[in-house]
Coordinates of C-alpha atoms in Angstrom, one line a residue:
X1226 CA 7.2 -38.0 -53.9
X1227 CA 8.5 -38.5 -50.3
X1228 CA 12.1 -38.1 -50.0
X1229 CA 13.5 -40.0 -46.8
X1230 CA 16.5 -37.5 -45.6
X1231 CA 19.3 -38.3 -43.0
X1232 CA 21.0 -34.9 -41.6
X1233 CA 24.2 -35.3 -39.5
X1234 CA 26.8 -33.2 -37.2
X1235 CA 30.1 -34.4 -36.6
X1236 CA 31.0 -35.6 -33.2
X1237 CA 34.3 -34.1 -33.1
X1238 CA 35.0 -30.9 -30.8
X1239 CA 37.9 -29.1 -29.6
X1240 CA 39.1 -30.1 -26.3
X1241 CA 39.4 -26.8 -25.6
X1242 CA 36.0 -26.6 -24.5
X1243 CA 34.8 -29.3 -21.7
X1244 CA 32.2 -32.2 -22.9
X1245 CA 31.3 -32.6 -19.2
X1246 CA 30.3 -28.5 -19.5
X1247 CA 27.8 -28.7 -22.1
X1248 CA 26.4 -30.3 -25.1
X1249 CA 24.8 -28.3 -27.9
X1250 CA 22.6 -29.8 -31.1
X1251 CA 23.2 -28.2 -34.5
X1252 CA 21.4 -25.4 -35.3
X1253 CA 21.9 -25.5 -39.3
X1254 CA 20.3 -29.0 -39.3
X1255 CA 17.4 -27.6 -37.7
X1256 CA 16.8 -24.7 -40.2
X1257 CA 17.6 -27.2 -43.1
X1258 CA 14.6 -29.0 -41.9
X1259 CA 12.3 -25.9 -40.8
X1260 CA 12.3 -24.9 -44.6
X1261 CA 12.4 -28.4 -46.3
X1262 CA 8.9 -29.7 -48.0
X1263 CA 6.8 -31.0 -45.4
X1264 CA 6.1 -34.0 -47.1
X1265 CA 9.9 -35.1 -46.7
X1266 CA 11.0 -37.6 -43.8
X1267 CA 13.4 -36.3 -42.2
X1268 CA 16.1 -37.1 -39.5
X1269 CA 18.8 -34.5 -37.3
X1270 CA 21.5 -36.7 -35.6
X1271 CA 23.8 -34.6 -33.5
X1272 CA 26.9 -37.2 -32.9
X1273 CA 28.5 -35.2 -30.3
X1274 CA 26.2 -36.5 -27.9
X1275 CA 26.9 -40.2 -29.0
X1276 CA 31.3 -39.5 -29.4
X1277 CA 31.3 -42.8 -27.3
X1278 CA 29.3 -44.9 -29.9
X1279 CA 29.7 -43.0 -33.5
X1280 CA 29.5 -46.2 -35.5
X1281 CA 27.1 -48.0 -33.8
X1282 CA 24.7 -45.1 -33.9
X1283 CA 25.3 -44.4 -37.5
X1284 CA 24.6 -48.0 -38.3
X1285 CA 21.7 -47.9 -35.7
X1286 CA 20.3 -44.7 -37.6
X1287 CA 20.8 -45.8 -41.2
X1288 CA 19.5 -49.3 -40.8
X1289 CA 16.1 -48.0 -39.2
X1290 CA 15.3 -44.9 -41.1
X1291 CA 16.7 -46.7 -44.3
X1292 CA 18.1 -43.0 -46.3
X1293 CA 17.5 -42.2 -49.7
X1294 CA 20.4 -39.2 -49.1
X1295 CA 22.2 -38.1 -45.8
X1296 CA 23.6 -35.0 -45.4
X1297 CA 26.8 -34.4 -43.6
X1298 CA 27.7 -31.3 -41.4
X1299 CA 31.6 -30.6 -41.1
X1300 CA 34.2 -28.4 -40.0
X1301 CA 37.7 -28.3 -41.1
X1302 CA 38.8 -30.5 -38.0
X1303 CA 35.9 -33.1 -38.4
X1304 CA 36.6 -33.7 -42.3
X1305 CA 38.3 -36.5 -41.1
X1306 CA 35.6 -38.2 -39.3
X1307 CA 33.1 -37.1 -42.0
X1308 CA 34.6 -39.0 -44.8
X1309 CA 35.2 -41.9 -42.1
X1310 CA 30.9 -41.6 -41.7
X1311 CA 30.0 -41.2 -45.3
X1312 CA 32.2 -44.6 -46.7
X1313 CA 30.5 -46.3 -43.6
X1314 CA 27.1 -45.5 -44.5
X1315 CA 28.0 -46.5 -48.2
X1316 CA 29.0 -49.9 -46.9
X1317 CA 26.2 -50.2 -44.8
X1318 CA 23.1 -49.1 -47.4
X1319 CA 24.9 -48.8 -51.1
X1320 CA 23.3 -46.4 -53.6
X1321 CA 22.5 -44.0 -50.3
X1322 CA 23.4 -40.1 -52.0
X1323 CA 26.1 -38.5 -49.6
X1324 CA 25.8 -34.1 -49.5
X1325 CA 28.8 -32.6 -47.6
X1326 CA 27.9 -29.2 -46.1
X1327 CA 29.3 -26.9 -43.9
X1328 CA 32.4 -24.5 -43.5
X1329 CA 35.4 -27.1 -44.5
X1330 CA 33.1 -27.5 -47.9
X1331 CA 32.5 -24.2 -48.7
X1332 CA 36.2 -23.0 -48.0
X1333 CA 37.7 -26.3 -49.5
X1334 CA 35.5 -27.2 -52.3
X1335 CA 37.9 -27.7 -54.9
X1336 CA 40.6 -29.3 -53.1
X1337 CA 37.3 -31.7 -51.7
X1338 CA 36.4 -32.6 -55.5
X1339 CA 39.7 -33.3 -56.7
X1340 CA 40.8 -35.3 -53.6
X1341 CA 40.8 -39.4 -53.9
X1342 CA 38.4 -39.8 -51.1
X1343 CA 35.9 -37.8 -53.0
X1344 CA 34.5 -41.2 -54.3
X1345 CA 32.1 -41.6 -51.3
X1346 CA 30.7 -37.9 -52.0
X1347 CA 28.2 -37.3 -54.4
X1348 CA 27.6 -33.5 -53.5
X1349 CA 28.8 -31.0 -52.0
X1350 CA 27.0 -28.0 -51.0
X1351 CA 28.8 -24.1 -50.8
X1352 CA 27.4 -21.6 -48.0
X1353 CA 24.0 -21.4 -46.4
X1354 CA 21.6 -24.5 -47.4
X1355 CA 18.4 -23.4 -45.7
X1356 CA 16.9 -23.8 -49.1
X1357 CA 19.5 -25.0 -51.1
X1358 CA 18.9 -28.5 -49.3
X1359 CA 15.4 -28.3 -50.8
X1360 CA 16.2 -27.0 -54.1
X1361 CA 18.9 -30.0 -54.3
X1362 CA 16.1 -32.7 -53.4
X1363 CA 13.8 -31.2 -56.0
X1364 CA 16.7 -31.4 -58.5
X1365 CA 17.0 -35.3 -57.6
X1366 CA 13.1 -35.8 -58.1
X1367 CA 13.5 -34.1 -61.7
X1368 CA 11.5 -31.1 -60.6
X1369 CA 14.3 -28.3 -61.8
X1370 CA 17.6 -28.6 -63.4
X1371 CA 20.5 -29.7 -61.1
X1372 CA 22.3 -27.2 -62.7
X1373 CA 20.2 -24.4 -61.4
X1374 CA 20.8 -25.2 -57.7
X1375 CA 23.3 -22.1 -56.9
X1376 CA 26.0 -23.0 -54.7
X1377 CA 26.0 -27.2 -55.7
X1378 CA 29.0 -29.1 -56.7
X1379 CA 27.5 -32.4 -58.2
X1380 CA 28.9 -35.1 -60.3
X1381 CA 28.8 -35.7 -64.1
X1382 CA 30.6 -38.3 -65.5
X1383 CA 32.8 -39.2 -62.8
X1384 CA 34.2 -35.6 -62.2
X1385 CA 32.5 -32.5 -60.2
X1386 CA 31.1 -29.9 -61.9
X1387 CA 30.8 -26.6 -59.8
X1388 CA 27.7 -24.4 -60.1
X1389 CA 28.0 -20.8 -59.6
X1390 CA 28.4 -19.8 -55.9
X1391 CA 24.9 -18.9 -53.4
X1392 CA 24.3 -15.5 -53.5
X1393 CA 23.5 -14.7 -49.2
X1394 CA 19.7 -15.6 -48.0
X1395 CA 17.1 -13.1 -47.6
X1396 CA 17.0 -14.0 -43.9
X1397 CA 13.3 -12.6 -43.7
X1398 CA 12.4 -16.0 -45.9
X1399 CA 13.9 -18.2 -43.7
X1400 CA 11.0 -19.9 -42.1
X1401 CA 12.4 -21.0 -38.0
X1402 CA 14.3 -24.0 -37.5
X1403 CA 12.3 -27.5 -36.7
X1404 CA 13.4 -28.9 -33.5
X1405 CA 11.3 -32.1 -33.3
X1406 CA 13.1 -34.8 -35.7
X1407 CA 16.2 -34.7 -33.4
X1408 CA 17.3 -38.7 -33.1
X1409 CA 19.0 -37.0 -29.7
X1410 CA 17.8 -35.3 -26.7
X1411 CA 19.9 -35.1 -24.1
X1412 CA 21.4 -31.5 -24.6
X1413 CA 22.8 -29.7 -21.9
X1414 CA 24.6 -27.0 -20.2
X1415 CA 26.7 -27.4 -16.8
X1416 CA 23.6 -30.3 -16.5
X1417 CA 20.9 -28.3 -17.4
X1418 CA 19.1 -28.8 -20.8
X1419 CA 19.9 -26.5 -23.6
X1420 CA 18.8 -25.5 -27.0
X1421 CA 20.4 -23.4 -29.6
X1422 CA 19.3 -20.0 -31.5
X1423 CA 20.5 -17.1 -33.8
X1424 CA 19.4 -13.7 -34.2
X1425 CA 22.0 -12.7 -36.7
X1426 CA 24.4 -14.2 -39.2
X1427 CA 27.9 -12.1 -39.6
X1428 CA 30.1 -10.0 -38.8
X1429 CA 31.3 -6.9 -40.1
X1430 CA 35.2 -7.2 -38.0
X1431 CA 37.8 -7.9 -40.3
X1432 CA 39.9 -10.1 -38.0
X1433 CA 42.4 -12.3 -40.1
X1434 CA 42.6 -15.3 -38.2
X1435 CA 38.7 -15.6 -38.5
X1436 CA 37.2 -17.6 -41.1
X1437 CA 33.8 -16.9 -40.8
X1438 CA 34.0 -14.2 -43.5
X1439 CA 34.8 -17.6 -46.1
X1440 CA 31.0 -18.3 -44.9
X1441 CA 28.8 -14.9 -45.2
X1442 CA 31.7 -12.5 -46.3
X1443 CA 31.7 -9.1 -44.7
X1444 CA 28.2 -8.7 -44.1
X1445 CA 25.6 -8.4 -41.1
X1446 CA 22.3 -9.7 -41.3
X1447 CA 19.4 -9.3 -39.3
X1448 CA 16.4 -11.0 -38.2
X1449 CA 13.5 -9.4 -37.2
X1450 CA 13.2 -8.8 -33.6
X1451 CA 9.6 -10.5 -33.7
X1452 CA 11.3 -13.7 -35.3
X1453 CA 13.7 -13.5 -32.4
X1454 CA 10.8 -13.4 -30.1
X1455 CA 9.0 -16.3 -32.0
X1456 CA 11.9 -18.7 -31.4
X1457 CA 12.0 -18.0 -28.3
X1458 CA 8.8 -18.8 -27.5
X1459 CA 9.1 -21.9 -29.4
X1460 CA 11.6 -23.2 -27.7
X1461 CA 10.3 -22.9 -24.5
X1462 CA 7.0 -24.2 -25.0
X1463 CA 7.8 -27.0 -27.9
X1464 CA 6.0 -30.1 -26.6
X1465 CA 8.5 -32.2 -28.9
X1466 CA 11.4 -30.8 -27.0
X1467 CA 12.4 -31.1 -23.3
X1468 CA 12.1 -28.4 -21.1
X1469 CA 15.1 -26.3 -21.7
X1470 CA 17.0 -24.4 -19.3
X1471 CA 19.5 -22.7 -21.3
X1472 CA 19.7 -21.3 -24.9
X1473 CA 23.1 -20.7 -26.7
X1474 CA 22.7 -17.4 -28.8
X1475 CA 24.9 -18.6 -31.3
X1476 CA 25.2 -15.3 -33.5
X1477 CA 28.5 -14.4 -34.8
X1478 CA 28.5 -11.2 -33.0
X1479 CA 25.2 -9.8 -31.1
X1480 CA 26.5 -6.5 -30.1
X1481 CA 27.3 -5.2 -33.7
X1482 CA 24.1 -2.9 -33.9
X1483 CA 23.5 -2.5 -29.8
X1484 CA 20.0 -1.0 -30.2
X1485 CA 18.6 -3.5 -31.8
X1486 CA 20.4 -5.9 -29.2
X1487 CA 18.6 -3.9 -26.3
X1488 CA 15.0 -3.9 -28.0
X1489 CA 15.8 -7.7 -28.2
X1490 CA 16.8 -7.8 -25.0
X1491 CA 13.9 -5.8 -23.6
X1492 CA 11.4 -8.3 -25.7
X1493 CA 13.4 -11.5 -23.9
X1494 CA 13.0 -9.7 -20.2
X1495 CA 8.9 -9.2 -21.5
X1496 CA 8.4 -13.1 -21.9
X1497 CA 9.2 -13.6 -18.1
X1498 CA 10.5 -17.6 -18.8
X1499 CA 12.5 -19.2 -16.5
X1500 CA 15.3 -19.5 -19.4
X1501 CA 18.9 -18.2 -19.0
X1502 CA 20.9 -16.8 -22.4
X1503 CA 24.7 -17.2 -23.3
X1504 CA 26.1 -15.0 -25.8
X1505 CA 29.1 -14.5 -27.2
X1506 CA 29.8 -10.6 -27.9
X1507 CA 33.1 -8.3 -28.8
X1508 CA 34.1 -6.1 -26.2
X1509 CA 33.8 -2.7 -28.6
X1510 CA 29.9 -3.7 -28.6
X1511 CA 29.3 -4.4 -24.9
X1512 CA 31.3 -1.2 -24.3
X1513 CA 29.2 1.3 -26.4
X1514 CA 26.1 1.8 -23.6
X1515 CA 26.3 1.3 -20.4
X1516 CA 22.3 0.2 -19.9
X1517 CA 23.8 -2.7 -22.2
X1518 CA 24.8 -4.6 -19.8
X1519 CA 21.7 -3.9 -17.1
X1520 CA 19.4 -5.0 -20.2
X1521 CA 21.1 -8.3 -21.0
X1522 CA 21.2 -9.3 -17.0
X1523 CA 17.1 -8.1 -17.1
X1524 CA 16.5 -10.5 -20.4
X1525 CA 18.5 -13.1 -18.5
X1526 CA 22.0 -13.4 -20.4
X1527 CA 23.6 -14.9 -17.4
X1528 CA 26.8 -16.1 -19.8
X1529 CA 28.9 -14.0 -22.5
X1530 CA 31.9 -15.0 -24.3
X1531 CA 34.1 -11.7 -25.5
X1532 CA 36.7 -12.0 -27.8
X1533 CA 39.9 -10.8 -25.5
X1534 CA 42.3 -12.8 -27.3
X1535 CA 45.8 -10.9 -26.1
X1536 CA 47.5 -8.0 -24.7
X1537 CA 50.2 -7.4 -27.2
X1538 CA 49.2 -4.8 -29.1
X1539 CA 51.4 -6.0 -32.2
X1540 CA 50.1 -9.0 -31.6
X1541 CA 46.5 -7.9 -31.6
X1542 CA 47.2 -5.4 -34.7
X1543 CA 48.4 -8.2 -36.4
X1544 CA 45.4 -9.8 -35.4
X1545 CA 43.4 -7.2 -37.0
X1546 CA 41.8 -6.4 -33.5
X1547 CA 42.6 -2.9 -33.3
X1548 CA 43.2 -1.5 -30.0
X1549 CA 40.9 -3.1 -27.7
X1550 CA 42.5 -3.5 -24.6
X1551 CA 41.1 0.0 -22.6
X1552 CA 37.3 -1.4 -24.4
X1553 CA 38.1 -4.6 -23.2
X1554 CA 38.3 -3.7 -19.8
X1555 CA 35.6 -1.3 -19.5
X1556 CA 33.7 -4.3 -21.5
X1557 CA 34.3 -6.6 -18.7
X1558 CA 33.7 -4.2 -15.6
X1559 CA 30.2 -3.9 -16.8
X1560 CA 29.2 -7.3 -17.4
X1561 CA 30.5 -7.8 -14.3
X1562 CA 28.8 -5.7 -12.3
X1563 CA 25.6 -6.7 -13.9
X1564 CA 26.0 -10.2 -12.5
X1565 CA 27.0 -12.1 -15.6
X1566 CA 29.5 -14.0 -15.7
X1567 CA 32.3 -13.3 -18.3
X1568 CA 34.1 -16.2 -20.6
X1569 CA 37.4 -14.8 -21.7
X1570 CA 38.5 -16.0 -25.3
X1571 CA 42.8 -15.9 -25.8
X1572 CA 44.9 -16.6 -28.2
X1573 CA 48.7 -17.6 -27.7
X1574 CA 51.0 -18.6 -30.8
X1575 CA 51.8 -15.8 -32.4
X1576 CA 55.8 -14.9 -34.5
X1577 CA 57.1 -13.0 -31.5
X1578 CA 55.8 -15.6 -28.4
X1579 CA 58.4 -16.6 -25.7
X1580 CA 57.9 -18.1 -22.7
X1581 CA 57.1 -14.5 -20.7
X1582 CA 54.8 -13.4 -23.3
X1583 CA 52.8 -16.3 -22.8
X1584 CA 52.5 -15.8 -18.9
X1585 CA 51.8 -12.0 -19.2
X1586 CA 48.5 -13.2 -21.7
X1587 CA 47.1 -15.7 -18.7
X1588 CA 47.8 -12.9 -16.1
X1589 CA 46.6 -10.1 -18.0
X1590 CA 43.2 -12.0 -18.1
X1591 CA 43.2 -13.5 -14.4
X1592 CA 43.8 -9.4 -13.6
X1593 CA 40.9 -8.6 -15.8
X1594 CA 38.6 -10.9 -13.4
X1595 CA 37.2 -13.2 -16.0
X1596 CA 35.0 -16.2 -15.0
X1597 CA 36.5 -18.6 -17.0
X1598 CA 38.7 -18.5 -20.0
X1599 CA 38.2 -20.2 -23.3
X1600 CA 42.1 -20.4 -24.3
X1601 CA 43.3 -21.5 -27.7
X1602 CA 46.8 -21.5 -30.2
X1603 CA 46.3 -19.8 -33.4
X1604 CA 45.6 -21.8 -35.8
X1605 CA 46.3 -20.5 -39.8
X1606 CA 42.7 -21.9 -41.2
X1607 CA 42.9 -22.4 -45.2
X1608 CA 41.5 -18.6 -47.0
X1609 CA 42.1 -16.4 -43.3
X1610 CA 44.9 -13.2 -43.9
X1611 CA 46.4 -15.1 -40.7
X1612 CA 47.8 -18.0 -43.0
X1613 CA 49.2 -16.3 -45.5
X1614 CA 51.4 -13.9 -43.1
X1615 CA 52.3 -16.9 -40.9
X1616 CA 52.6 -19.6 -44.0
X1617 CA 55.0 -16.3 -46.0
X1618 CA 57.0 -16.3 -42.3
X1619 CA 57.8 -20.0 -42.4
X1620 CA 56.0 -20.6 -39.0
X1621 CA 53.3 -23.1 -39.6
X1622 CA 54.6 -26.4 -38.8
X1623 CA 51.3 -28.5 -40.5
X1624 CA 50.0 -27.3 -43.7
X1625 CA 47.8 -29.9 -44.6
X1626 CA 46.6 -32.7 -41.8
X1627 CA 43.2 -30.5 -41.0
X1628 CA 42.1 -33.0 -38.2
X1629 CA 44.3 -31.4 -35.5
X1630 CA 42.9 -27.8 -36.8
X1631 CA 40.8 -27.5 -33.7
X1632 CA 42.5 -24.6 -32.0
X1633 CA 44.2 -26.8 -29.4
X1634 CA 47.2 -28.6 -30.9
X1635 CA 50.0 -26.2 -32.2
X1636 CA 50.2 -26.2 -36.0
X1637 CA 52.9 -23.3 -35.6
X1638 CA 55.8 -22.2 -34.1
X1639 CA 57.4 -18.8 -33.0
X1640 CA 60.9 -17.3 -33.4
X1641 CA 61.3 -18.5 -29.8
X1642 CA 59.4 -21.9 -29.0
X1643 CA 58.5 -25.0 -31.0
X1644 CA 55.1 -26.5 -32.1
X1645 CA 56.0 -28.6 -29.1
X1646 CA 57.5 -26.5 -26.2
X1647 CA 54.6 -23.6 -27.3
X1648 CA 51.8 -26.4 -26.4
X1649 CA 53.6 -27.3 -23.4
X1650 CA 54.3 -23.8 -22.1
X1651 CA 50.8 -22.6 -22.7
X1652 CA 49.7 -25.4 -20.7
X1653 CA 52.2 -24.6 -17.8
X1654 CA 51.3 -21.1 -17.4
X1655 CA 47.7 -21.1 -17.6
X1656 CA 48.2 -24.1 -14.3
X1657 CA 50.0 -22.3 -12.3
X1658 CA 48.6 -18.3 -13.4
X1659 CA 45.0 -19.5 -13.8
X1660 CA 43.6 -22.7 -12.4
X1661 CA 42.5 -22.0 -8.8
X1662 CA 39.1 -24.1 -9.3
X1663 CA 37.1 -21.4 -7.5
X1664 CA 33.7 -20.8 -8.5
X1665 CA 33.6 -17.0 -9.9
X1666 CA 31.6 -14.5 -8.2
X1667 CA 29.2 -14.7 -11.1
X1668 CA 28.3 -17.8 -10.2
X1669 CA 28.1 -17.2 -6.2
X1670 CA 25.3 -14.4 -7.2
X1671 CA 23.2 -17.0 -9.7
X1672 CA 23.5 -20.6 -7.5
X1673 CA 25.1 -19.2 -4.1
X1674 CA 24.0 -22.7 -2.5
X1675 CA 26.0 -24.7 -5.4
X1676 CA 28.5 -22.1 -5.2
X1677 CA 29.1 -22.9 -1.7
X1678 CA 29.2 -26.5 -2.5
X1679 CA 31.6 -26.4 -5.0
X1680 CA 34.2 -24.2 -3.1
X1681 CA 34.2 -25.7 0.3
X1682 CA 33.3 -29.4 -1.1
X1683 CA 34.6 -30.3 -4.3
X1684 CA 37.3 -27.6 -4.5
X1685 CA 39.2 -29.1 -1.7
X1686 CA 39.0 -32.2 -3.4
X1687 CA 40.2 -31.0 -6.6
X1688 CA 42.7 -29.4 -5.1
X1689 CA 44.1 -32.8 -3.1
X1690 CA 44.0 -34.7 -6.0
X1691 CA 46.0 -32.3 -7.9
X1692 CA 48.2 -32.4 -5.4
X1693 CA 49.0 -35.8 -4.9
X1694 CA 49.4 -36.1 -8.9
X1695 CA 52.2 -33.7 -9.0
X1696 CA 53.9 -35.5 -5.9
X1697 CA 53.6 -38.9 -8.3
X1698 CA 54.1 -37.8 -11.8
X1699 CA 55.5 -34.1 -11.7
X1700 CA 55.1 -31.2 -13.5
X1701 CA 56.3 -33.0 -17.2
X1702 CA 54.4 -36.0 -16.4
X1703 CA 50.9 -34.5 -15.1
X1704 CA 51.4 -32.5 -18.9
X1705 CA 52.5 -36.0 -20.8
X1706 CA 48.7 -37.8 -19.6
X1707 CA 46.6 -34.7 -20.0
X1708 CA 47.9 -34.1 -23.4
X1709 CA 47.5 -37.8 -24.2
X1710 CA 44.0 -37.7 -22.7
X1711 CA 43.1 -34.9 -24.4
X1712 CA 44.0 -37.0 -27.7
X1713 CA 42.7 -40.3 -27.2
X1714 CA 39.5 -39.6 -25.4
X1715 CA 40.3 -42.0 -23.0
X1716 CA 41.9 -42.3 -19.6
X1717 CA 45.2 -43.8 -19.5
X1718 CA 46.2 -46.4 -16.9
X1719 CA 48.2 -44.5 -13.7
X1720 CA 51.4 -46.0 -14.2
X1721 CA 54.5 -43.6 -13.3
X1722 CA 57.5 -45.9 -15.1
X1723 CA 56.8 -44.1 -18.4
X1724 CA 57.1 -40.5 -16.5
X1725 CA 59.2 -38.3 -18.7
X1726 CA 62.2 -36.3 -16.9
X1727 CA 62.1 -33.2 -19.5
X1728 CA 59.3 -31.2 -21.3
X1729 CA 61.0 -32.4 -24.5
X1730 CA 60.7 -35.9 -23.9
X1731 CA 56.7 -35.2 -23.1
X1732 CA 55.9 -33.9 -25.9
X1733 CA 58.4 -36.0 -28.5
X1734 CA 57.2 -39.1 -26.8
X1735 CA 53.3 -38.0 -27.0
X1736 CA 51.8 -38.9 -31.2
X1737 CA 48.1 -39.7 -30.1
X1738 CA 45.4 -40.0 -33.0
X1739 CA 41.4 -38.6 -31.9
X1740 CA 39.0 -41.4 -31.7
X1741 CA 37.1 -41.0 -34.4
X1742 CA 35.1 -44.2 -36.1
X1743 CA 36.6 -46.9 -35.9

């Protein structure tokens, strides 16, 4: 029998991260459908690329493939817009089997079940589903027991009943992810089109405000450097994809086992295609061998992401960081002078924060010479070590409304600063520490023509228009819209008789909700 499947990533993202930067397809969709049964129909549709038009794309989707079950993708922030999907697409085709998947099932699975809105869910899958999705499809056609599908919560009699939890795949059995049933094509990065890959799953760090160890636990897997190669290949020359520019390595952490990094690296730099990499790394990895760096540049890693997070050492102990800072700056020097271009990750919010903590983070990393910087409040993530210390401390301020657990809105407070003066102050420092709109050096060496462009073009530009907003709105009031823009999705109107006098008015007056289906 042919199974007709729908598979589906939220369109939710942090606003931390730019939509205008870059747009990136799921890659767990993709390997769902490299291993399903060829003789399924099968469908990946990536919402974030259609945040504009959610509802009328899932009608548009449903109503033309017609699904016998869709299967829903979700973080913890995107829960919200998940359940939103699934009652939609019960309204729209009744009798359609909803499967909820991803890291928010996995960590929340119980709480999910016993939760009213777990009427439009008829399954919810725990940890990796590159064959469970299969072996749940073969349980609906009667071929095995549902029962025997490891990791499945499923429904009997009204209530869920939980099957024993998915032992870790035997990555060597995973057969490559299918690119080709993508409703969406449009991917891109900075405008160039881009594809996603892995090379690993895991992590072997033990950092407490990191979740990812709900997902694979403390364990680092490997596949084979000829798989790597493989993909690689397939992306590039995949005649159902367009020709990509860029390719998110989207491991957990790369540099964990740096030979085998450099051989891939080396077999990357062999295939000669006119692709550039972005990784993201830790700094202890990139700082192990120095040919690291040369080899990555060689492959053509042009992008790397290191986990810098702060320069408080309690704060990073607390973290469970260790001491990184003399690693992170050797980390960075290197990349650097390799001619890739370094995205600093930080993390503000901690007990102890106060206004000059804050500023010392944002100029500790525009002394380090970073790029660009991929900033971010803590944010205590159901299961993490991070919640419990912080939840035991009385300083989380929302326990329960997941939807605004995207790293950018505070959902704690410090001995010092509200939820509300911490968001505000973050913002303030990283303006006037960070934002000088240059384009890194990095960038100069890889496009010097659009690197010129940018600086003695649209810098100046950006740079007038800032400007002129402060001169109309002020400091308060430029916060109060990009906070509210950064909520809604939508540009306000200019109007300067709402413009609040005080940072506490700006944030009290400020209670947007995201625009998720409507």
């Amino acid at each position: 029998a042919t199974m007709r499947v729908l598979l589906i990533s939220m369109p939710d993202r942090s606003p931390s991260f730019g939509r205008r930067e870059y747009e990136i397809p799921s890659l767990g969709l993709s390997s769902i459908i490299g291993n399903l049964d060829r003789r399924h129909q099968v469908w990946q549709a990536d919402l974030s690329i259609r945040k504009w038009n959610v509802r009328s794309s899932v009608i548009r989707a449903v109503r033309r493939h017609k699904p016998e079950i869709v299967g829903l993708s979700s973080m913890i922030f995107q829960y919200h817009t998940a359940r939103r999907i699934a009652r939609l697409i019960k309204q729209e085709r009744p009798g359609t089997l909803i499967v909820l998947g991803g890291y928010h099932a996995t960590t929340m699975y119980r709480e999910l079940a016993e939760s009213p809105e777990a009427d439009v869910l008829d399954f919810i899958f725990r940890g990796e589903a590159d064959h469970g999705f299969g072996e749940l499809i073969d349980a609906l056609e009667g071929r095995r027991p549902m029962e025997s599908v490891a990791g499945l919560s499923w429904k009997r009699n009204g209530a869920f009943h939980h099957n024993p939890q998915r032992p870790l795949e035997d990555l060597s059995t995973i057969a490559l992810p299918d690119r080709r049933h993508r409703l969406y094509r449009f991917f891109h990065y900075f405008f160039r089109r881009a594809d996603v890959m892995e090379t690993s799953r895991g992590c072997l760090h033990h950092c407490n405000f990191c979740s990812m160890s709900q997902m694979y636990g403390p364990t680092f897997r490997r596949y084979s450097v000829d798989r790597v190669l493989d993909d690689v290949r397939g992306i590039s020359t995949n005649p159902g994809l367009v020709r990509v520019g860029h390719v998110l390595i989207a491991d957990d952490n790369i540099s964990l086992d740096v030979p085998r990094f450099m051989d891939i690296c080396d077999g990357i730099a062999a295939l000669k295609l006119p692709i550039q990499f972005l990784v993201q790394a830790s700094c202890a990895g990139i700082a192990k061998d120095p040919a690291l760096p040369r080899k990555m540049a060689a492959a053509g890693i042009t992008t790397v992401f290191l986990g810098i997070e702060n320069v408080n050492e309690a704060n990073l102990e607390q973290m469970r960081k260790g001491k990184i800072i003399g690693v992170t700056r050797t980390a960075v020097t290197r990349l650097k002078d390799a001619g890739i271009l370094v995205v600093g990750g930080l993390i503000n919010g901690f007990p102890e924060d106060d206004v000059a903590a804050i500023r010392r983070n944002f100029e500790y990393i525009r002394d380090l010479g970073v790029g660009a910087i991929g900033d971010q409040l803590i944010t205590p993530y159901p299961g993490t070590g991070m919640r419990r210390q912080l939840v035991d401390a009385g300083m989380v301020t929302n326990l329960h409304d997941y939807k605004w657990y995207n790293g950018t809105w505070p959902q704690v407070r410090t001995r010092h600063l509200t939820s509300k003066q911490l968001l505000f102050e973050k913002w303030k420092a990283r303006r006037e520490i960070i934002e000088d709109w240059r384009a890194p050096a990095q960038v100069k060496a890889h496009s010097p023509y659009f690197a010129a462009f940018y600086n003695y073009v649209v810098r100046p530009i950006i740079r007038f228009n800032e400007n002129r907003m402060d001169l109309m709105y002020g400091v308060v009031g430029r916060y109060q819209k990009r906070r509210a823009r950064r909520a809604s999705g939508t540009r306000p109107p200019r109007s300067r008789a709402d413009a609040p006098r005080s940072a506490t008015q700006a944030t009290s007056r400020c209670s947007p909700t995201p625009p998720l289906v409507n």
